[in-house]
Coordinates of N, CA and C in Angstrom, one line a residue:
X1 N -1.5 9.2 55.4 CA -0.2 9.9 55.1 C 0.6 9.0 54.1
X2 N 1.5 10.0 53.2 CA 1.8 9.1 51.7 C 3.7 8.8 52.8
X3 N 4.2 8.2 52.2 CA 5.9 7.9 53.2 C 6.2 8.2 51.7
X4 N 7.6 8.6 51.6 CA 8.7 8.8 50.8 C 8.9 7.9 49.9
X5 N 8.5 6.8 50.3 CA 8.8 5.5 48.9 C 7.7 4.9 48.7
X6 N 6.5 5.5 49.0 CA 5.4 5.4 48.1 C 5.7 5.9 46.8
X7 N 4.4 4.9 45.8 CA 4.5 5.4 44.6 C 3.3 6.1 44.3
X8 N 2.8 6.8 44.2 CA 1.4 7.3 43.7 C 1.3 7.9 42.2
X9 N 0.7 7.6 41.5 CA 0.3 8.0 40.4 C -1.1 7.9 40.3
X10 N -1.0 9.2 39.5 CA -2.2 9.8 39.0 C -2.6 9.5 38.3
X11 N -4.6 9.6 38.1 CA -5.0 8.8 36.8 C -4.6 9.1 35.5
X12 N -4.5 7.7 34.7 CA -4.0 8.3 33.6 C -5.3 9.0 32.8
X13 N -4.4 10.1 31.8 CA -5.2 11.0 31.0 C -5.7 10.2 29.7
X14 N -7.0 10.7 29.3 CA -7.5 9.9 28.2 C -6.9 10.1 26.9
X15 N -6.8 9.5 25.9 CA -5.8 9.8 24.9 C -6.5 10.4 24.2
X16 N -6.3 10.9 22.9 CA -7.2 11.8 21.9 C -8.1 10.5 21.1
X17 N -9.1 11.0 20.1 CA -9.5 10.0 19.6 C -8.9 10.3 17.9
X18 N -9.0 9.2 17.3 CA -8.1 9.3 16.3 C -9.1 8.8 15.6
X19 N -9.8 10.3 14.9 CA -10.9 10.0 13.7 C -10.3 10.0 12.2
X20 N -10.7 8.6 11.7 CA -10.3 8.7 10.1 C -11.8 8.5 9.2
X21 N -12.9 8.9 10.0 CA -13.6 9.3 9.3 C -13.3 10.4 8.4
X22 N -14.1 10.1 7.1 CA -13.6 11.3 5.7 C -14.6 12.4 6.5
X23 N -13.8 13.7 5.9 CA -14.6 15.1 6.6 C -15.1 15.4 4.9
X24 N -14.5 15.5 4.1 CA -14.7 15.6 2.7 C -13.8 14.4 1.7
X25 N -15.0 13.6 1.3 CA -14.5 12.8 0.0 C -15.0 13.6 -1.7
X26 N -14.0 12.7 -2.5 CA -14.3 13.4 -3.8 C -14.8 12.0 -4.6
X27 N -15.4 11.9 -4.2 CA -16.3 10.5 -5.3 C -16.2 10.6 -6.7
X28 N -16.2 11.8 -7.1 CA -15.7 11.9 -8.6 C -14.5 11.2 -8.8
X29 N -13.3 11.3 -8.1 CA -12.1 10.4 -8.8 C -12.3 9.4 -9.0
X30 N -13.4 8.4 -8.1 CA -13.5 6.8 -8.4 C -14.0 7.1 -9.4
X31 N -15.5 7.7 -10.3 CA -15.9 7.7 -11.4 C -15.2 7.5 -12.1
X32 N -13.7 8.7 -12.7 CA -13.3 9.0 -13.4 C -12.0 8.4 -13.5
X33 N -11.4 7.7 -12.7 CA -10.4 7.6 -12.7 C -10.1 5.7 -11.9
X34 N -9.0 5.1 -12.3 CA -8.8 3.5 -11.7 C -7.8 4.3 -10.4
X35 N -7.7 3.7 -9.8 CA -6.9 4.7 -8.3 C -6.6 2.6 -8.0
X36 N -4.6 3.5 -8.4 CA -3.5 2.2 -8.4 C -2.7 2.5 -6.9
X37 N -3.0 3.6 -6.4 CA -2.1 3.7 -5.5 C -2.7 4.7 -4.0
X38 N -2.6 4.4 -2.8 CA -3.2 5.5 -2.0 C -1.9 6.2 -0.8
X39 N -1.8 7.4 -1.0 CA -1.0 7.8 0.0 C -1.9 8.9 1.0
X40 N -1.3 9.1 2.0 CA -1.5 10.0 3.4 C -0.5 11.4 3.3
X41 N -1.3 12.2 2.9 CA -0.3 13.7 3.4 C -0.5 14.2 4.2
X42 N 0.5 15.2 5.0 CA -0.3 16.3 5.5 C -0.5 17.3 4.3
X43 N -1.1 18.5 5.2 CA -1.3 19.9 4.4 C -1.1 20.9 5.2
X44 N -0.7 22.0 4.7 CA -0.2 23.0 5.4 C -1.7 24.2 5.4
X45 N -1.8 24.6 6.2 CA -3.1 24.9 6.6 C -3.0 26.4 6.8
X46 N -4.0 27.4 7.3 CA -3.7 28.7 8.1 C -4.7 28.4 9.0
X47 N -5.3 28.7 9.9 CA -6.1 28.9 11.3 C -7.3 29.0 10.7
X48 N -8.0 29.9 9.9 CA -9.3 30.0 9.3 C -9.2 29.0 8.6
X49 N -8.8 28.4 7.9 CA -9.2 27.0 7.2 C -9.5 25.3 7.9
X50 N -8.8 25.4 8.5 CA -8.6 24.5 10.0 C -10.3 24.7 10.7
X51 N -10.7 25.7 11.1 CA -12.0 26.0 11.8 C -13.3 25.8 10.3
X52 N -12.2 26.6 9.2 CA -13.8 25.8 8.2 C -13.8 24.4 8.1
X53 N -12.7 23.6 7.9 CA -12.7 22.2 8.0 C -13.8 21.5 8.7
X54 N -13.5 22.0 10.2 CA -14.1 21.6 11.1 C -15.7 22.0 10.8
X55 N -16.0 22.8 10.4 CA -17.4 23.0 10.4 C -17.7 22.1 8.9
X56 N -17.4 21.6 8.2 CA -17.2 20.7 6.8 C -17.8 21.8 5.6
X57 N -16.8 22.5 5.3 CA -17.2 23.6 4.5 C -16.1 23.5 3.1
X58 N -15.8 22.5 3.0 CA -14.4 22.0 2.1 C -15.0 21.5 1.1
X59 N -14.7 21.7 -0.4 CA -15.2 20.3 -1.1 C -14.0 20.5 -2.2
X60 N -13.4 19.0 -2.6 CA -12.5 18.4 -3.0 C -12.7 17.9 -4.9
X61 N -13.6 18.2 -5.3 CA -14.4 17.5 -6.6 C -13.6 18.2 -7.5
X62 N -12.9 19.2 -7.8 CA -12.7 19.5 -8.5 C -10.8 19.7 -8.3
X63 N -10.6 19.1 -7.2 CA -9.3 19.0 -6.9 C -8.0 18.3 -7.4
X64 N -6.7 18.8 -7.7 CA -5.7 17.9 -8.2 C -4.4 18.3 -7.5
X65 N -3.4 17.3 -7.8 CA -1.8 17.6 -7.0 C -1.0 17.9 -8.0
X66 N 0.0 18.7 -7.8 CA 0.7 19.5 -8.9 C 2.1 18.9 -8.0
X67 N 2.9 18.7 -9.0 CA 4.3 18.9 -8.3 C 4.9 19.3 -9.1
X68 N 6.1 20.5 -8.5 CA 6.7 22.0 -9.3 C 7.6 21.8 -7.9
X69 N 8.7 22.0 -8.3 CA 10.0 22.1 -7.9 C 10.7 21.0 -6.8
X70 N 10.3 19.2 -6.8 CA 10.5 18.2 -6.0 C 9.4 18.7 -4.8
X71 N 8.3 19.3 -5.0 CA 7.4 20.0 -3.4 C 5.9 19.4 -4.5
X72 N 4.7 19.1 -3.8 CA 4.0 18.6 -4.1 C 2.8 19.9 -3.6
X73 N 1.6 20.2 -4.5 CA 0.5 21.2 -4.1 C -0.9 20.8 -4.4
X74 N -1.8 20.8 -3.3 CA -3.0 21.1 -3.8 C -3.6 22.2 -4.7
X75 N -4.0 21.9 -5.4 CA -4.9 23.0 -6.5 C -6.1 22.7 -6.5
X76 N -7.4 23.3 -6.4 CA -8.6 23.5 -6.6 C -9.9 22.9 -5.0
X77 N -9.0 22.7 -4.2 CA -9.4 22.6 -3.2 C -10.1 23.7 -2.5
X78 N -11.5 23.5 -2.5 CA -12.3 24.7 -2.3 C -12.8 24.8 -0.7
X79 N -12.2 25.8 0.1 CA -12.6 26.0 1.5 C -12.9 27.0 1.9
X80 N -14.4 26.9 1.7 CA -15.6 28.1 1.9 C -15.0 29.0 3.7
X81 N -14.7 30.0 3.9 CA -14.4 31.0 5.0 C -15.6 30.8 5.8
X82 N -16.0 30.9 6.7 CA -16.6 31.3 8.0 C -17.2 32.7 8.1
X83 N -18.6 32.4 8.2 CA -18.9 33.9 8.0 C -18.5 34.7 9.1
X84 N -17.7 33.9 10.3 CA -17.6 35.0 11.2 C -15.9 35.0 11.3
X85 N -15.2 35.0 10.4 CA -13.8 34.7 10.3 C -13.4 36.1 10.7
X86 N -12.5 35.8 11.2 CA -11.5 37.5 11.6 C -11.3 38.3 10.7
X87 N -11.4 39.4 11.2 CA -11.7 41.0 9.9 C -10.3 41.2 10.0
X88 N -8.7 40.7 10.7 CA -7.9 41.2 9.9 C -7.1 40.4 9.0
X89 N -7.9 39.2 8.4 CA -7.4 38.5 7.4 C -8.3 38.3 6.2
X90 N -7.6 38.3 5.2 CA -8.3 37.9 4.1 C -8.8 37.0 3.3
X91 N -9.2 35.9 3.9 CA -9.4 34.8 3.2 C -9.1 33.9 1.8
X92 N -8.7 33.5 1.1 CA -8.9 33.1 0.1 C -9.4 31.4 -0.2
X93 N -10.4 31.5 -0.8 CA -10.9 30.2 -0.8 C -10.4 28.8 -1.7
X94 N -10.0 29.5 -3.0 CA -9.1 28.3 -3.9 C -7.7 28.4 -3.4
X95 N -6.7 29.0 -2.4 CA -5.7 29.0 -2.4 C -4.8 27.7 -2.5
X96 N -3.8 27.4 -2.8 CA -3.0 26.4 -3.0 C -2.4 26.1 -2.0
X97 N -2.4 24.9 -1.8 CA -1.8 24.0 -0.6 C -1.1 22.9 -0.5
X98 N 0.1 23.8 0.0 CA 0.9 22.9 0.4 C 1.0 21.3 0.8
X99 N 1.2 20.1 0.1 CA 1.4 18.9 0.9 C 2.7 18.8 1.4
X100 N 2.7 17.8 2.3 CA 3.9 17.4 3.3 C 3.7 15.9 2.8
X101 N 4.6 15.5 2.2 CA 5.4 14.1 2.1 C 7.0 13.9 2.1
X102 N 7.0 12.7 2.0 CA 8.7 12.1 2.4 C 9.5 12.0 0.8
X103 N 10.2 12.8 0.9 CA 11.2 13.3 -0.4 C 11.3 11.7 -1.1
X104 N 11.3 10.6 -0.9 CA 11.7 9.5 -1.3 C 10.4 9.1 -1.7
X105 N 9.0 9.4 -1.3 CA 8.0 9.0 -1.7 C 7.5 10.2 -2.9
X106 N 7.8 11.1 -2.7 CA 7.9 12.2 -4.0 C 8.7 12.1 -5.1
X107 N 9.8 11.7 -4.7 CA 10.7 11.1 -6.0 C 9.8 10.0 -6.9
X108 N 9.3 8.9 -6.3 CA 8.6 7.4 -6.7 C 7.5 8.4 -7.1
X109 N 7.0 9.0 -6.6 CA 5.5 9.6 -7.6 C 5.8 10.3 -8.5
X110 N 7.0 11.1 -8.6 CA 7.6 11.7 -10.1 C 7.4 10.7 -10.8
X111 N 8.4 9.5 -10.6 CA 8.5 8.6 -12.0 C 7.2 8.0 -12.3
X112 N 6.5 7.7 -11.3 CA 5.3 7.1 -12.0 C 4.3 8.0 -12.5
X113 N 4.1 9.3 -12.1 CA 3.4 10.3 -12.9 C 3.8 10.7 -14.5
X114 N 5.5 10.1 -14.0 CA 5.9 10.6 -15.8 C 5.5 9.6 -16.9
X115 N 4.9 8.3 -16.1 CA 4.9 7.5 -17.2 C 3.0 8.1 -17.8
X116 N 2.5 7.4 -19.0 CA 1.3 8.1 -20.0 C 0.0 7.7 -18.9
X117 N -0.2 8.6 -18.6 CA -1.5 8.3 -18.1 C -1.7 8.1 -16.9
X118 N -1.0 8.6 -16.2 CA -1.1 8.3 -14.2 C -1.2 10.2 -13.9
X119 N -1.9 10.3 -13.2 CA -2.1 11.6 -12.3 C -2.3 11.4 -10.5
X120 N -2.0 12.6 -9.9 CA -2.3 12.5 -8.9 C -3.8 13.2 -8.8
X121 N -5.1 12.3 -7.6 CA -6.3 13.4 -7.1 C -6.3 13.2 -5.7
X122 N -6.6 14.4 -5.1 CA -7.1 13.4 -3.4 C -8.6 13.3 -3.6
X123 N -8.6 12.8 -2.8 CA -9.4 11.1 -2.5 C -10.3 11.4 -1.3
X124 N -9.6 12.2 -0.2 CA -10.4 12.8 0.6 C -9.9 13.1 1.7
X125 N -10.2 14.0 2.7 CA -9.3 14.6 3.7 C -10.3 14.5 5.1
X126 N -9.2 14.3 6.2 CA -9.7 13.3 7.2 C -9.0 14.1 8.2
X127 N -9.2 13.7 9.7 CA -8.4 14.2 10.7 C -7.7 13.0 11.4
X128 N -6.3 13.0 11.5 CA -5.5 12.1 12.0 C -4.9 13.1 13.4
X129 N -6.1 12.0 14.7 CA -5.4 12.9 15.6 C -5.9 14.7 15.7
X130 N -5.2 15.9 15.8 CA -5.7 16.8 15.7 C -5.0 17.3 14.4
X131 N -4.6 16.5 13.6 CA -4.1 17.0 12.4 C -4.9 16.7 11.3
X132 N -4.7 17.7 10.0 CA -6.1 17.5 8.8 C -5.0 16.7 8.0
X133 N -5.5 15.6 7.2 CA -4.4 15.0 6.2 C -5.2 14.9 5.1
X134 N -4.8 14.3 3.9 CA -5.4 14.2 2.7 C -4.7 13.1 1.8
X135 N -5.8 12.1 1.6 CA -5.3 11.0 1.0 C -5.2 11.2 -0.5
X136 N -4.3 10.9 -1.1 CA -4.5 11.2 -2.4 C -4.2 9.8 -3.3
X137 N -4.4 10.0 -4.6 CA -4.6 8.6 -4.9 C -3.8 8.8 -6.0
X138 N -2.8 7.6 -6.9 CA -2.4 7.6 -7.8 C -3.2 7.2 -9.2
X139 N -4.1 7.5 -10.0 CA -4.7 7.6 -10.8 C -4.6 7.0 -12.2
X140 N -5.3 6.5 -12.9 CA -5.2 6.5 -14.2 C -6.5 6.4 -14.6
X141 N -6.4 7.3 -15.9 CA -7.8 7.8 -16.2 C -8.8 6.4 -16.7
X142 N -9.9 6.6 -16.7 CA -11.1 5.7 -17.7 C -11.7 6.3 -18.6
X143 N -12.0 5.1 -19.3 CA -12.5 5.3 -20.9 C -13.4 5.5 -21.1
X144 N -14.1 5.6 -21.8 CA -15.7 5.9 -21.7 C -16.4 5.1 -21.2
X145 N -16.5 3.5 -22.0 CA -16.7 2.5 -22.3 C -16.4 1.7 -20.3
X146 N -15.5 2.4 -20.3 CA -15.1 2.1 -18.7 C -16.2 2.5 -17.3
X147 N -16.4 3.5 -17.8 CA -17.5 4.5 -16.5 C -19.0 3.7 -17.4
X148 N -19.6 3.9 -18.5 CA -20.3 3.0 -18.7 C -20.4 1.7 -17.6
X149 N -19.7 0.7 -17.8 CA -19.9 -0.4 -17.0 C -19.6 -0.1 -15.5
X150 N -19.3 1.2 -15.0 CA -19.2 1.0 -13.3 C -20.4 1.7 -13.3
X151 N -21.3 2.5 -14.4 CA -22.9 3.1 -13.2 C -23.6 1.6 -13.8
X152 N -23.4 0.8 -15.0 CA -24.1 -0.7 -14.9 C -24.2 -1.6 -13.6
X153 N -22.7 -2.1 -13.1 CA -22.7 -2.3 -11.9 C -23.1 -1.7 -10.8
X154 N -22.9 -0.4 -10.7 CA -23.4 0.6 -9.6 C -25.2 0.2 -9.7
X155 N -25.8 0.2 -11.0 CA -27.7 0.1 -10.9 C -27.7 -1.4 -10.8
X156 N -27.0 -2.2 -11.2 CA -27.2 -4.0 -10.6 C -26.9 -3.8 -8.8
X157 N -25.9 -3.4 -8.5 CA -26.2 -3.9 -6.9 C -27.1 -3.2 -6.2
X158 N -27.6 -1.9 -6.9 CA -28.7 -1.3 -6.9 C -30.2 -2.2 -6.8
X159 N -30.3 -2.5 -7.8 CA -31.4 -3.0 -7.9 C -31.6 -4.9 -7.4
X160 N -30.2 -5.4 -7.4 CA -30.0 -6.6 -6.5 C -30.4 -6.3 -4.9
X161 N -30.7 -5.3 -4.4 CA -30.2 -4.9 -2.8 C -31.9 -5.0 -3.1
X162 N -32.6 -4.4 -4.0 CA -34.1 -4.2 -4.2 C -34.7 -5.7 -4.2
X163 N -34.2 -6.3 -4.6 CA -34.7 -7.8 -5.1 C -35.0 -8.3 -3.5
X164 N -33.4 -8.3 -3.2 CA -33.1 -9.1 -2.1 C -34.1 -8.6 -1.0
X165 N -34.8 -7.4 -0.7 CA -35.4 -6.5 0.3 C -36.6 -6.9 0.3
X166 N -37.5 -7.3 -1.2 CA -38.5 -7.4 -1.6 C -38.8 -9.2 -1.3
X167 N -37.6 -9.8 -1.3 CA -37.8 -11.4 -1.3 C -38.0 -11.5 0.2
X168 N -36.9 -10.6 0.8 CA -37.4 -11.2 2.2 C -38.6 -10.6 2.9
X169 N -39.2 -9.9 2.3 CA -40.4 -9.2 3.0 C -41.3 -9.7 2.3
X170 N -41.4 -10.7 1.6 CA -42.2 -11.5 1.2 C -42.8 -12.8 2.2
X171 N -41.4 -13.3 2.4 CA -41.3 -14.7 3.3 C -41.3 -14.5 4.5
X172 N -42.1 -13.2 5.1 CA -42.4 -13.2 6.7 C -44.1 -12.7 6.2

């Protein structure tokens, strides 16, 4: 029997898991672009997009951030529908999407986008919690001569990782 100035508590509940694994990255912005800056948004979502997420039916490659009236937007973010998505909605796949950022951190990316040669891309979108976010990166473009030398480095640690694989399976 429990008396009145017992304390009993109940087990505690397990907390959520807080995956920042990428659900979709855009590998193309590192090609093309030096990325000076990383920020966390959310995104404003509808219910069928949220369930295609989840199933990883998103791809970001061709994606960019627009800001039109101090409000920041995804453009070209592609999220393939569900073939079994509810018959009284209509899908749209390239629709535009809303980000959620802090008016003071929007202001700071105005001025630095106005200066020559900075853009916004995301970078890749993740789940924080049960929420979908999207990292976006502050950008400046590369030169030819630029991407040149990162698939050089990209085939050296390429072909260093071969070396190395081949030397030690030699000396056993």
């Amino acid at each position: 029997m429990s008396t009145p100035n017992s304390s009993f508590r109940p087990p505690a509940k397990a907390k959520p898991v807080v995956s920042s694994a990428p659900i979709a990255e855009n590998r193309r912005a590192r090609y093309d672009y030096f990325i000076e800056e990383r920020h966390e948004a959310g995104i404003v979502l509808e219910g069928w997009e949220v369930k295609s997420i989840r199933a990883g039916q998103v791809q970001l490659t061709d994606g960019y951030v627009m800001i039109k009236g101090g409000e920041m937007y995804l453009i070209g973010c592609r999220i393939n529908p569900l073939r079994n998505a509810s018959t009284h909605i209509s899908p749209l796949a390239d629709r535009i999407k809303k980000l959620l950022l802090k008016g003071e951190d929007i202001r700071r990316l105005i001025g630095k986008i106005e200066q020559k040669g900075f853009t916004l891309v995301p970078l890749n979108l993740h789940f924080k919690g049960s929420y979908v976010k999207v990292e976006i990166g502050l950008a400046k473009g590369k030169a030819e001569h630029d991407k040149r030398n990162t698939e050089k480095k990209r085939d050296w640690e390429k072909e260093k990782g071969q070396l190395m694989r081949h030397a030690s399976k030699s000396k056993t």
